[in-house]
Coordinates of C-alpha atoms and ligand atoms in Angstrom, one line a residue:
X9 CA 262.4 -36.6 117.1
X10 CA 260.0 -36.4 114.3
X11 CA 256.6 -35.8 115.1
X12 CA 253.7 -37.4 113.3
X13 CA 251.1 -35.8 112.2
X14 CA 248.0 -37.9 111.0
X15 CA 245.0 -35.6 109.2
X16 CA 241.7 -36.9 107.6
X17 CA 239.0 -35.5 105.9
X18 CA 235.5 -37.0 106.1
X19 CA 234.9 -39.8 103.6
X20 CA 232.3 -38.5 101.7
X21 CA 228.7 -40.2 100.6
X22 CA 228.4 -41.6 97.1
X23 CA 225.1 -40.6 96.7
X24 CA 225.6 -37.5 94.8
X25 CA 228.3 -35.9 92.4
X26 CA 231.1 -34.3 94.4
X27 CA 231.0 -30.6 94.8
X28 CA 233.2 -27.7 96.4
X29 CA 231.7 -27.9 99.9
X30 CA 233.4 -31.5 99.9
X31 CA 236.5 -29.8 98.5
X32 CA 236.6 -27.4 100.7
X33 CA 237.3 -29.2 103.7
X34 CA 239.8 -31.7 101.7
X35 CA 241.7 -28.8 100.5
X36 CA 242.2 -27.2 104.3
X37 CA 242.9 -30.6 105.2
X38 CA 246.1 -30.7 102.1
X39 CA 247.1 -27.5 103.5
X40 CA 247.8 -28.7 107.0
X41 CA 249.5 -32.0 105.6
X42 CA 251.6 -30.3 103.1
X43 CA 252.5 -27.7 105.8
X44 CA 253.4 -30.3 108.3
X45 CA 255.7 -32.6 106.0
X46 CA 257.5 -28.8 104.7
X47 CA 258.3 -28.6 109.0
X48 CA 259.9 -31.8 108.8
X49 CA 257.1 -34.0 110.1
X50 CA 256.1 -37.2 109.4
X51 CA 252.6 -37.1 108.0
X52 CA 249.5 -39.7 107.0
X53 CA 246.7 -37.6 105.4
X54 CA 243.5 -40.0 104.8
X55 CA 240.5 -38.9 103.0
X56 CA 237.8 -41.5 101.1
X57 CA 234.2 -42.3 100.6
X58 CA 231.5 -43.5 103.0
X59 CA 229.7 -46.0 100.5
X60 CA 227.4 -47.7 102.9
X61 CA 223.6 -46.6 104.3
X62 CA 220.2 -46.4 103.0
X63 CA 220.7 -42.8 101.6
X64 CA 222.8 -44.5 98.9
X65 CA 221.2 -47.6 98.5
X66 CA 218.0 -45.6 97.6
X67 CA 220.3 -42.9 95.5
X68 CA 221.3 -46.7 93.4
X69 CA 217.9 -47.8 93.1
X70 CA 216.9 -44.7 91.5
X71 CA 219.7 -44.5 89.0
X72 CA 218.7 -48.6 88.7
X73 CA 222.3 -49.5 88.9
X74 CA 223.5 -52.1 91.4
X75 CA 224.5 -50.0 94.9
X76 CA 228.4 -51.4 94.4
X77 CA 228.5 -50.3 91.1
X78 CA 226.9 -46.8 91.8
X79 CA 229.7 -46.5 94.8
X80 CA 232.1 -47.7 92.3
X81 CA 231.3 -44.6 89.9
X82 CA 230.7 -42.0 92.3
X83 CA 233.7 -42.6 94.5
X84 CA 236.1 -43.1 91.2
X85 CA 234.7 -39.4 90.6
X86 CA 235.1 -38.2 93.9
X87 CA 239.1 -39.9 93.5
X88 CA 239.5 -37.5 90.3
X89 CA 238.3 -34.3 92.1
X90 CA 240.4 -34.7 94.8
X91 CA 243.2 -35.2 92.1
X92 CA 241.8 -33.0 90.2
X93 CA 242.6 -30.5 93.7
X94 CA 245.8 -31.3 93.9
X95 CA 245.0 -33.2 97.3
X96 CA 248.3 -35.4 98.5
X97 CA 246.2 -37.8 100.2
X98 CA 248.8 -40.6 101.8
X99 CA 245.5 -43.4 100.8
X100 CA 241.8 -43.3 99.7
X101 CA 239.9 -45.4 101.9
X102 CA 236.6 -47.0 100.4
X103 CA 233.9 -48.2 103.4
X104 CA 233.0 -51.2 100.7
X105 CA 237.0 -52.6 100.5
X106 CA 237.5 -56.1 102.1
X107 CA 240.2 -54.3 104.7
X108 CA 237.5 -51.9 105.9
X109 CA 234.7 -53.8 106.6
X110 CA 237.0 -56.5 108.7
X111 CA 238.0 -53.5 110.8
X112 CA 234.7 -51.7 111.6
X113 CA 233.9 -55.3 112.5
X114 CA 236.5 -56.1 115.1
X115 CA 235.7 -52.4 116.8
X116 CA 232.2 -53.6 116.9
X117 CA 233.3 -57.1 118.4
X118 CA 236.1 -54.9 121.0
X119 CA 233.2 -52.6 122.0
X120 CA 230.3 -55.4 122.1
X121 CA 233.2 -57.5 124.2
X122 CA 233.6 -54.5 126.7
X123 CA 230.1 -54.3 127.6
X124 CA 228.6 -51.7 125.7
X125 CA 226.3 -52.9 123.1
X126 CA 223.0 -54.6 123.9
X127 CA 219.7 -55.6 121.7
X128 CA 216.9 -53.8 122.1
X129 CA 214.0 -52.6 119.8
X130 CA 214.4 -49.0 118.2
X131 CA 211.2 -46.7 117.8
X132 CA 211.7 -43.2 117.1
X133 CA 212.5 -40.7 114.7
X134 CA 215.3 -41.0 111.7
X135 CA 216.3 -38.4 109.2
X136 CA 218.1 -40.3 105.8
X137 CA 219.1 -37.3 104.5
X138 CA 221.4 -36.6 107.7
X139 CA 221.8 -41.0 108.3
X140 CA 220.4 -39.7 112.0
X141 CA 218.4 -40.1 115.0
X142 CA 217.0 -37.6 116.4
X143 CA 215.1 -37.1 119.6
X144 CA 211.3 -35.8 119.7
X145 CA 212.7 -32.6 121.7
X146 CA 214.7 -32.1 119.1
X147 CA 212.7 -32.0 116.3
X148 CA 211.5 -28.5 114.8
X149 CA 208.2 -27.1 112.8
X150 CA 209.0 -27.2 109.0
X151 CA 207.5 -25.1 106.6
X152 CA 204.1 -27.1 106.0
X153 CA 203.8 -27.5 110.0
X154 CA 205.3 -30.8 110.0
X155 CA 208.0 -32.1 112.2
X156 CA 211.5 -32.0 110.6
X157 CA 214.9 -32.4 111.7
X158 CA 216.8 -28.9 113.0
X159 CA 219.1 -29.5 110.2
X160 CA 215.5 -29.1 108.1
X161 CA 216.0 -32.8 107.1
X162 CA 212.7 -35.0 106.4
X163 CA 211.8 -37.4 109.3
X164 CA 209.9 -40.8 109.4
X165 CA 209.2 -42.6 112.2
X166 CA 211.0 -45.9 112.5
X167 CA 210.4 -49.3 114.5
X168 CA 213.1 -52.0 114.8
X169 CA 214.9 -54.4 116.7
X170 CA 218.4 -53.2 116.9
X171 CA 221.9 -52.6 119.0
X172 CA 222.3 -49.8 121.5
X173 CA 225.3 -48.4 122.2
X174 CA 225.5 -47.5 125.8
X175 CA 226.2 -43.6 124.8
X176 CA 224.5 -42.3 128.1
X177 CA 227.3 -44.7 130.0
X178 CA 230.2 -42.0 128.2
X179 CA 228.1 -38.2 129.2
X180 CA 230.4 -37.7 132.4
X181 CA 233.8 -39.2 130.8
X182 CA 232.6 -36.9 127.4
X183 CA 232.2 -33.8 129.2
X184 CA 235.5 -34.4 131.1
X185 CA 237.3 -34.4 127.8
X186 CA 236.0 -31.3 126.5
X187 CA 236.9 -29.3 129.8
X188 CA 240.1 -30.7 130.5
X189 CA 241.4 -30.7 126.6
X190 CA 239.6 -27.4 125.7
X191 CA 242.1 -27.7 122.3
X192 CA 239.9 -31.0 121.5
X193 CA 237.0 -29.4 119.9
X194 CA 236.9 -26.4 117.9
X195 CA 235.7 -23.6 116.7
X196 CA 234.4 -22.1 120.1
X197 CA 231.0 -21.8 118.8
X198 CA 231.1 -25.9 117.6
X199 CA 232.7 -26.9 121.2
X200 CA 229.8 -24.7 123.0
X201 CA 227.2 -26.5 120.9
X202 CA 228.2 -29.8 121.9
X203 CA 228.9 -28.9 125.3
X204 CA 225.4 -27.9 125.8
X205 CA 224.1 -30.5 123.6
X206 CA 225.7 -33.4 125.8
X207 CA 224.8 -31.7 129.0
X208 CA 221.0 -32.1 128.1
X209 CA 221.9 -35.9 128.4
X210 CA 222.9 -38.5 126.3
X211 CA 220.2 -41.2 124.7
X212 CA 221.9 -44.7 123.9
X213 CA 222.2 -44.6 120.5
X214 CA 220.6 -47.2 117.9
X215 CA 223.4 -48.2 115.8
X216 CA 222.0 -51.1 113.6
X217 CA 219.3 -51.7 111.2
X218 CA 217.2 -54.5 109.8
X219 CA 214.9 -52.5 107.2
X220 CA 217.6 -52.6 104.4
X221 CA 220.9 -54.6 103.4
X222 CA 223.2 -52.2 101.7
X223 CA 226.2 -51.8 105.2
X224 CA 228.3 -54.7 107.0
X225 CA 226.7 -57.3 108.6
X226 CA 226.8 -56.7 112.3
X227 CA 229.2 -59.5 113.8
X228 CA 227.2 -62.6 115.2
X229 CA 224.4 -61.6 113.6
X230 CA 223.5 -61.0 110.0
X231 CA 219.9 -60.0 110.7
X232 CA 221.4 -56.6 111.1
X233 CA 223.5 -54.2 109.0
X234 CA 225.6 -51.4 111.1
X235 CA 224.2 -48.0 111.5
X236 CA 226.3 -45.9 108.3
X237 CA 228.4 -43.9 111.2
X238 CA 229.3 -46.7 113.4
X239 CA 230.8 -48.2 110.4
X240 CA 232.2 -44.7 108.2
X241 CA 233.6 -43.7 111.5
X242 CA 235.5 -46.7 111.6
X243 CA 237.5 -45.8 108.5
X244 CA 240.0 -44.1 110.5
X245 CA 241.5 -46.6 112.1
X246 CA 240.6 -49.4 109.5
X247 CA 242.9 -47.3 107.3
X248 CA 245.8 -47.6 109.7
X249 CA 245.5 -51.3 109.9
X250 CA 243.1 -51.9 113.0
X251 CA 243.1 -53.9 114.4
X252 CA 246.4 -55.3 113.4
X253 CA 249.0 -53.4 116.3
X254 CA 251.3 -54.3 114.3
X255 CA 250.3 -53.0 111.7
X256 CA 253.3 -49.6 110.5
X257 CA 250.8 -47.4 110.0
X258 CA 249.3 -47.9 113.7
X259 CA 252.2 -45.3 114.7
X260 CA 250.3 -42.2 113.5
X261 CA 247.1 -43.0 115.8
X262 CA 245.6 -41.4 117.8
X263 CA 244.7 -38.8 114.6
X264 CA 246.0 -35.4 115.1
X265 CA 243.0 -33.8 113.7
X266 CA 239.9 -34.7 112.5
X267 CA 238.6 -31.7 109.8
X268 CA 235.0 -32.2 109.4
X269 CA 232.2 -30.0 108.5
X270 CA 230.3 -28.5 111.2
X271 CA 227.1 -30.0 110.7
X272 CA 229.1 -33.9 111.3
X273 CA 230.9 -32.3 114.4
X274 CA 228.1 -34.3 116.7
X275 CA 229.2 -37.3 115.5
X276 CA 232.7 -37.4 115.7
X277 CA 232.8 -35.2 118.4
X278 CA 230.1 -37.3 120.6
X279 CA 229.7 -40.6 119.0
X280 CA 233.5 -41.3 118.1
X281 CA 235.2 -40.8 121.2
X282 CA 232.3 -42.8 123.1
X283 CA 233.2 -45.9 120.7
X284 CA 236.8 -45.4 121.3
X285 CA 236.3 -45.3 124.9
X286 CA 234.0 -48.3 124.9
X287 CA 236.9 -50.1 122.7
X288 CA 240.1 -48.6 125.0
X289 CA 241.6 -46.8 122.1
X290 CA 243.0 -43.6 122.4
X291 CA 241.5 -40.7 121.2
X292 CA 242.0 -38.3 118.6
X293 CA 244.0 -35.2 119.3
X294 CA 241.6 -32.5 117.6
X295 CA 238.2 -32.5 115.9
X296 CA 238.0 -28.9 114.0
X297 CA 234.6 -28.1 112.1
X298 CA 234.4 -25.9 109.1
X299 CA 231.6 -23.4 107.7
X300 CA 229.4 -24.3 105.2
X301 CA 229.5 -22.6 101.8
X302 CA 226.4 -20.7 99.8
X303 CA 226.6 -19.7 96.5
X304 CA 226.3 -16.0 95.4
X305 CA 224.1 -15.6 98.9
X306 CA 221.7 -18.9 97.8
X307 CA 222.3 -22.8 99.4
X308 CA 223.7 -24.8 97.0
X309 CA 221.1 -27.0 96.0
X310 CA 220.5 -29.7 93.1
X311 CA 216.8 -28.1 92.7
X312 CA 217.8 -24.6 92.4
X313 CA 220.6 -25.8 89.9
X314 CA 223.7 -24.3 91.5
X315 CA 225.6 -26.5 92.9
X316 CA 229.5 -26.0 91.8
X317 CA 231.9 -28.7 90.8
X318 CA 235.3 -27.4 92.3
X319 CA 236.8 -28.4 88.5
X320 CA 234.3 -26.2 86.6
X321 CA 235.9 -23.0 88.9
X322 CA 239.5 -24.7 88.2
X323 CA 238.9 -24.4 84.5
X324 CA 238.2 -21.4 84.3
X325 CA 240.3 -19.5 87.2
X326 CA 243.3 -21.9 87.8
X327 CA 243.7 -23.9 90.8
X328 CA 245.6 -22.0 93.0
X329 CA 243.3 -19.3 92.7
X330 CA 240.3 -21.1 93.8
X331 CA 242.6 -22.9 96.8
X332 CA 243.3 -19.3 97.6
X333 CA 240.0 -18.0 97.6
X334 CA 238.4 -20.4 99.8
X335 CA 240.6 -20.0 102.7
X336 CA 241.3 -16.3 102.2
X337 CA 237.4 -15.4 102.2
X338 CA 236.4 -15.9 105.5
X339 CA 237.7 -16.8 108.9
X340 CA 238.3 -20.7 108.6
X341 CA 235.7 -22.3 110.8
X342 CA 232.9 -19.9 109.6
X343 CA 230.0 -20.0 106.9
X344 CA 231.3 -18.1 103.9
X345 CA 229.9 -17.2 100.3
X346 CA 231.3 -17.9 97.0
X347 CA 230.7 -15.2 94.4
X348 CA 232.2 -15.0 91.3
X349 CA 232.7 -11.2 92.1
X350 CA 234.3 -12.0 95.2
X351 CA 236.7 -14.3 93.5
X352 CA 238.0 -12.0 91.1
X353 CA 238.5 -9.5 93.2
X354 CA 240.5 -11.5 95.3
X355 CA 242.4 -13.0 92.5
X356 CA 243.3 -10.0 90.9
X357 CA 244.2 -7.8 93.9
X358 CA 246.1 -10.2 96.0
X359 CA 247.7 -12.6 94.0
X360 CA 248.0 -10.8 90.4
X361 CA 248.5 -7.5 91.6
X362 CA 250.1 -7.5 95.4
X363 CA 252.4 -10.9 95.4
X364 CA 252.5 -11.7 91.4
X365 CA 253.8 -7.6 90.6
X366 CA 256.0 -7.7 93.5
X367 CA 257.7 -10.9 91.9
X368 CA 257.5 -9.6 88.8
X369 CA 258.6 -6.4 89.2
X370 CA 261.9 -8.1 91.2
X371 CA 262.7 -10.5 88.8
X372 CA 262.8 -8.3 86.1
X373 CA 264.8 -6.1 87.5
X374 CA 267.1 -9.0 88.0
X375 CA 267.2 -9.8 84.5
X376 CA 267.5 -6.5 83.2
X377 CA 269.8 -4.6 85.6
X378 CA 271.8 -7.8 87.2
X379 CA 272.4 -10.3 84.4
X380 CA 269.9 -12.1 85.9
X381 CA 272.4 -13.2 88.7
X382 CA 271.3 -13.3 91.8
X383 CA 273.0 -10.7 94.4
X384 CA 275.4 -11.6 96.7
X385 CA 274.0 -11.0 100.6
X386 CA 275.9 -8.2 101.9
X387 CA 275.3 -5.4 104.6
X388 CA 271.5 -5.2 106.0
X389 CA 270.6 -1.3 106.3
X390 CA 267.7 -0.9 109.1
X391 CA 265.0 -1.0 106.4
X392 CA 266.8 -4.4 105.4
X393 CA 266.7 -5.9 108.5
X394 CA 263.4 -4.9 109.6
X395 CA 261.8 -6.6 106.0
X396 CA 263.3 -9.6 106.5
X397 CA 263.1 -10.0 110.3
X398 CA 259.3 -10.2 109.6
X399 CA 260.2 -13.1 107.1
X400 CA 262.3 -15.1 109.7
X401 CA 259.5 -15.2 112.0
X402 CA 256.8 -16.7 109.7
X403 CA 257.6 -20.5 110.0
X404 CA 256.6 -20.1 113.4
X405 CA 254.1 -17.5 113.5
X406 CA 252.2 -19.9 111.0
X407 CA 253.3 -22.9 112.8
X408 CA 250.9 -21.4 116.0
X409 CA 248.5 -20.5 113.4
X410 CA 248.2 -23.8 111.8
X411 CA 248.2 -25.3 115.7
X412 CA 244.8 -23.4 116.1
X413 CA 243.3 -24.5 112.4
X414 CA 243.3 -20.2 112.1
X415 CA 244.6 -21.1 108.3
X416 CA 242.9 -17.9 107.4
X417 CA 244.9 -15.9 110.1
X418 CA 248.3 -17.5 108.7
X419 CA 247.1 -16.5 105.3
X420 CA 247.3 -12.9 106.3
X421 CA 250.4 -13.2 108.5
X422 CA 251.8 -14.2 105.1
X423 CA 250.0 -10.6 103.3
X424 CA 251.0 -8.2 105.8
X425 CA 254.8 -9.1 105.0
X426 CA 253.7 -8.8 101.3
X427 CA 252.2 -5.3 101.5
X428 CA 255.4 -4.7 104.1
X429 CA 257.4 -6.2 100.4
X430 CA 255.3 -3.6 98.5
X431 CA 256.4 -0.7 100.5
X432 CA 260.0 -1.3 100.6
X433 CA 260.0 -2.0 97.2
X434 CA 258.6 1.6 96.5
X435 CA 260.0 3.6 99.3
X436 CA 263.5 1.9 98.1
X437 CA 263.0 2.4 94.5
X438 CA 265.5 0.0 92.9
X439 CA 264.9 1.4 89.3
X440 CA 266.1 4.6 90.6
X441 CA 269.2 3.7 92.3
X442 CA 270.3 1.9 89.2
X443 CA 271.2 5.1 88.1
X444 CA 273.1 6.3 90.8
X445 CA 274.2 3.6 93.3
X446 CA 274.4 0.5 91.6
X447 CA 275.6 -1.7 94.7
X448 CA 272.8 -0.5 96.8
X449 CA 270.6 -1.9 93.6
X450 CA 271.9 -4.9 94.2
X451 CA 271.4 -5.0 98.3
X452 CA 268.2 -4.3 97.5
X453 CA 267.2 -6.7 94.9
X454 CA 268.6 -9.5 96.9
X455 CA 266.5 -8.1 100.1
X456 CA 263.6 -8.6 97.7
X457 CA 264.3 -12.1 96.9
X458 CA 265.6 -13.1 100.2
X459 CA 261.9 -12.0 100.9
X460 CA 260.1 -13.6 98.3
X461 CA 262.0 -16.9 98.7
X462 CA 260.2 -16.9 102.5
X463 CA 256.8 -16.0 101.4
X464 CA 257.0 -18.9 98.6
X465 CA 257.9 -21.1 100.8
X466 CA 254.9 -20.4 103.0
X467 CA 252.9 -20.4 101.0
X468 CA 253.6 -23.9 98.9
X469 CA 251.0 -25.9 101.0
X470 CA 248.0 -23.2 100.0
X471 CA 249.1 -23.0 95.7
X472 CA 251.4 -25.9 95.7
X473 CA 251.7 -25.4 91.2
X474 CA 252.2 -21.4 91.2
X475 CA 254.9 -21.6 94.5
X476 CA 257.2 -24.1 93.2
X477 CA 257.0 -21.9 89.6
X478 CA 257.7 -19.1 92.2
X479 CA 260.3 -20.7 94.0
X480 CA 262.0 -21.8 90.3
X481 CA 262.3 -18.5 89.6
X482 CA 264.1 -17.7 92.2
X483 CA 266.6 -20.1 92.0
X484 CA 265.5 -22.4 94.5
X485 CA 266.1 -26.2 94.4
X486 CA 264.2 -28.3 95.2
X487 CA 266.3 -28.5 98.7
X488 CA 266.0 -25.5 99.7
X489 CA 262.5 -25.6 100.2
X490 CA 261.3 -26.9 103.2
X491 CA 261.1 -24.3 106.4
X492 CA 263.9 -25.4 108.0
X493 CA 265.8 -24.6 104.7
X494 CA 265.0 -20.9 104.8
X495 CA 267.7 -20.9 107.8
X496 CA 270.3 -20.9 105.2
X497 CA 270.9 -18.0 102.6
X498 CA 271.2 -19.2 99.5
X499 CA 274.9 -18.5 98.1
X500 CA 274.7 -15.5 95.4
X501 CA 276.0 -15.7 91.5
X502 CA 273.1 -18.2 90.2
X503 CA 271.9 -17.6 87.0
X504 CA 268.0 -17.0 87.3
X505 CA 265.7 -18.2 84.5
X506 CA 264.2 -15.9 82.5
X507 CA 261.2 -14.1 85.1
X508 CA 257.3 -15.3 83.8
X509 CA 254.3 -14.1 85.2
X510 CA 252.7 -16.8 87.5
X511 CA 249.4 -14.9 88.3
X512 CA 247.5 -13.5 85.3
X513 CA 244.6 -10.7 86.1
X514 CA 241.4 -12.2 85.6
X515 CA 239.3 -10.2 82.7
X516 CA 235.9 -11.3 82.0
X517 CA 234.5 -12.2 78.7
X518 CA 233.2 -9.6 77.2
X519 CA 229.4 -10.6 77.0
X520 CA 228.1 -10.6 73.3
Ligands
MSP11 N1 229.7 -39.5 105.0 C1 229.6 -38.5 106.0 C2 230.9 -38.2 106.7 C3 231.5 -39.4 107.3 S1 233.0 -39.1 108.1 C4 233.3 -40.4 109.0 C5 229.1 -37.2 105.3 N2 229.3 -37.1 104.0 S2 228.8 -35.8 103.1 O1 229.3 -36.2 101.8 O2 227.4 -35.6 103.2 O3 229.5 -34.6 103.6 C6 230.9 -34.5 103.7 C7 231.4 -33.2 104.1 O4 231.0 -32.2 103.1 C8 230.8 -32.7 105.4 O5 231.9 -32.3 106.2 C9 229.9 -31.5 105.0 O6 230.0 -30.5 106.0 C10 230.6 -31.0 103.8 N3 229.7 -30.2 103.0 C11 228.5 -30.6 102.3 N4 228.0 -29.5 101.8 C12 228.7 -28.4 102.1 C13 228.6 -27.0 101.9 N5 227.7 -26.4 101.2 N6 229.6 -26.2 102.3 C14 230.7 -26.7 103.0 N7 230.8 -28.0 103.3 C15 229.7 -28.8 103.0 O7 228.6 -36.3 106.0

């Protein structure tokens, strides 16, 4: 049977231009959806923009543009970077479409209807920059003495009537989940957070306000607006359909994973599951949090002027290579550093120099020394059969890897056969044999693209562009390239195109 496999990103605010952190976590999420539909699944990958909230309903007002029309612009921008990412997002959800706001609605009216939402009076602390509520205990000294938010965050003090949600109800049911699905919340440093966190005890949690306009009216009563999470949590079922059942795309919930980053892990790990238990609904498979990103040691920040746009890197490095970098760096689920340094090194040292020579130096000695026909399969030797018995195993080595969000881990499963390529290659010397054993030439060769075929094929859902140019080289169609594919050798005699390089060394400008 085919399993589903339904991924999201967070829907990111309009209130600012998009830059890599957001397309960090959207391209890890493309990874796991193109490596899931290459195993044969059936996939739904969601991402989108959370356009509601004060935070961007102030972020209009000082731009003095209408807050639909700022949404309109930011989010159209946000669209093109993900495009511009090569993200194959199954649908773009907007929190300001018609579709959406009917569904955050009717969760609000299925969780008011169970019981769990009353009116009450709010008076306490609120950080806009994080849309959050924070309790007094929580709060932290900033650096002029004054009380901020332990995300650093600004806090006012705010009094309103508004709707609880009965959070403090879910503490017991919440803390069951994480012990008795310990593969619900990861990393182990994000689940132990929110363990401890929730075992401090849960407030109820105010989730409307009166104070602005800019969200969706609260059902029954249009005094309020809902609290920016109730509703931009929402968008992963109002994407589905909800709360249509009948809706087709209703099949993929509950989500497989939610990929968030790790400072939004309290609310879908705390605050989502709670509504979805208050409404009956199921609840998602996996919430996985990912580090945040400095630049060149520094935080990215709009006053210190250097925050990255994802495309500006593309331009200059190519795509893959900055898909690459970001989940080769560091251990996916911790912080990591971008540094130009850093990425060249790892451009030119594993991609130009360890995969894109080993291909290049195959290849050509295809073209040259075999007509550029590819080699029948014949006879493994021991060396053979130990190569590509480490290729065999990598559609489920990764598949574990990619069960455990380790995409960094699988990325190096992928390397050690590549250096294990690298070794054969010159302990084998094909050049050399040319001269005096012309079949074993050819065993060889085709060991070496049997080889390469398998890490290609891995590694389409990380450099989707440079793997398929890979896997063209090697004469595969388009097939023969899904996992279950690699099962079958490919038949020898086709004619190869002529071998091009696919990763070129990075030089930089000389400076003038
Ligand atoms: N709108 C909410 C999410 C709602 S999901 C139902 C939100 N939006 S956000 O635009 O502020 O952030 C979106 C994502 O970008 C978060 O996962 C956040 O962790 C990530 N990042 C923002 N800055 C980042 C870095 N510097 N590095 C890595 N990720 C960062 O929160």
């Amino acid at each position: 049977m085919t399993r589903r496999f339904y991924v999201t990103t967070p829907i990111y605010y309009v209130n600012g231009a998009p830059h890599i952190g957001h397309a960090y976590t959207s391209i890890a999420a493309d990874v796991m959806a193109r490596f899931h539909r290459l195993a044969g699944d059936d996939v739904f990958f969601l991402t989108g923009t959370d356009e509601h909230g004060q935070k961007v309903e102030q972020a209009a007002q000082a731009a003095g543009v209408a807050p639909k029309e700022f949404a309109d612009n930011v989010s159209a921008n946000f669209r093109s970077m993900a495009d511009a990412m090569a993200i194959s997002y199954d649908d773009f959800i907007r929190t300001t479409e018609p579709r959406h706001i009917a569904s955050a609605q009717a969760l609000w009216r299925k969780v008011a209807d169970n019981g769990a939402i009353y009116l009450d009076a709010y008076e306490g602390w609120y950080a806009l920059r994080d849309e959050c509520f924070y309790g007094e205990d929580e709060l932290v000294a900033g650096p002029d003495g004054k009380k901020v938010a332990p995300t650093g965050a600004p806090v006012e003090w705010v009094k309103e009537p508004s709707y609880f949600f009965r959070l403090s109800d879910y503490q017991d049911r919440l803390l069951e989940l994480y012990e008795q699905h310990p593969e619900f919340l990861g990393p182990h440093g994000a689940r132990n957070e929110i363990i401890s966190f929730v075992k401090q005890g849960l407030r109820n949690l105010s989730i409307s306000r009166t104070s602005f306009k800019w969200g969706i009216p609260v059902p029954g009563d249009e005094q309020h607006v809902m609290y920016v999470w109730f509703d931009a949590l929402a968008n992963y079922l109002s994407a589905l359909g909800y709360p249509d059942a009948d809706a087709p795309r209703m099949a993929y919930w509950p989500a497989s994973l939610h990929l968030v980053g790790k400072d939004i892990a309290r609310f879908h790990a705390i605050y989502w599951p709670a509504f979805l238990m208050a409404a009956g609904i199921d609840l998602p498979k996996k919430v996985f949090a990912n580090g945040w990103w400095t630049i060149e040691g520094q935080k990215m920040s709009k006053s210190l002027g250097n925050v990255v746009d994802p495309r500006e890197l593309v331009a200059e490095f190519g795509l893959d290579a900055v898909r690459f970098f970001v989940l080769r760096e560091v251990p996916f689920g911790g912080d990591s550093d971008l540094s130009r340094k850093a990425l060249i090194t790892r451009n030119n040292v594993e991609l130009a120099n360890d995969l894109g020579n080993l291909a290049q130096r195959t290849l050509s000695l295809v073209a040259r020394n075999c007509g550029g026909i590819l080699p029948e399969r014949r006879m493994l030797t021991e060396d053979d059969a130990k190569l590509l018995g480490q290729v065999v195993v990598l559609p489920q080595l990764l598949a574990a890897q990619f069960e455990r969000c380790a995409l960094t881990d699988a990325l190096e499963d992928v390397w050690k056969v590549i250096r294990a390529c690298n070794a054969y290659i010159d302990h084998q010397a094909p050049w050399a044999l040319r001269k005096t054993d012309v079949e074993r030439m050819a065993d060889v060769l085709r060991v070496l693209l049997d080889a390469l075929r398998g890490i290609a094929t891995m590694l389409q859902p990380f450099m989707p562009d440079s793997m398929a140019r890979m896997l063209d080289q090697l004469g595969v169609t388009q097939d023969e390239r899904t996992f279950a594919a690699l099962e079958v050798a490919l038949p020898g005699g086709r004619q190869l195109p002529a071998p091009q390089g696919i990763f070129p060394r990075y030089v930089e400008p000389e400076q003038s």
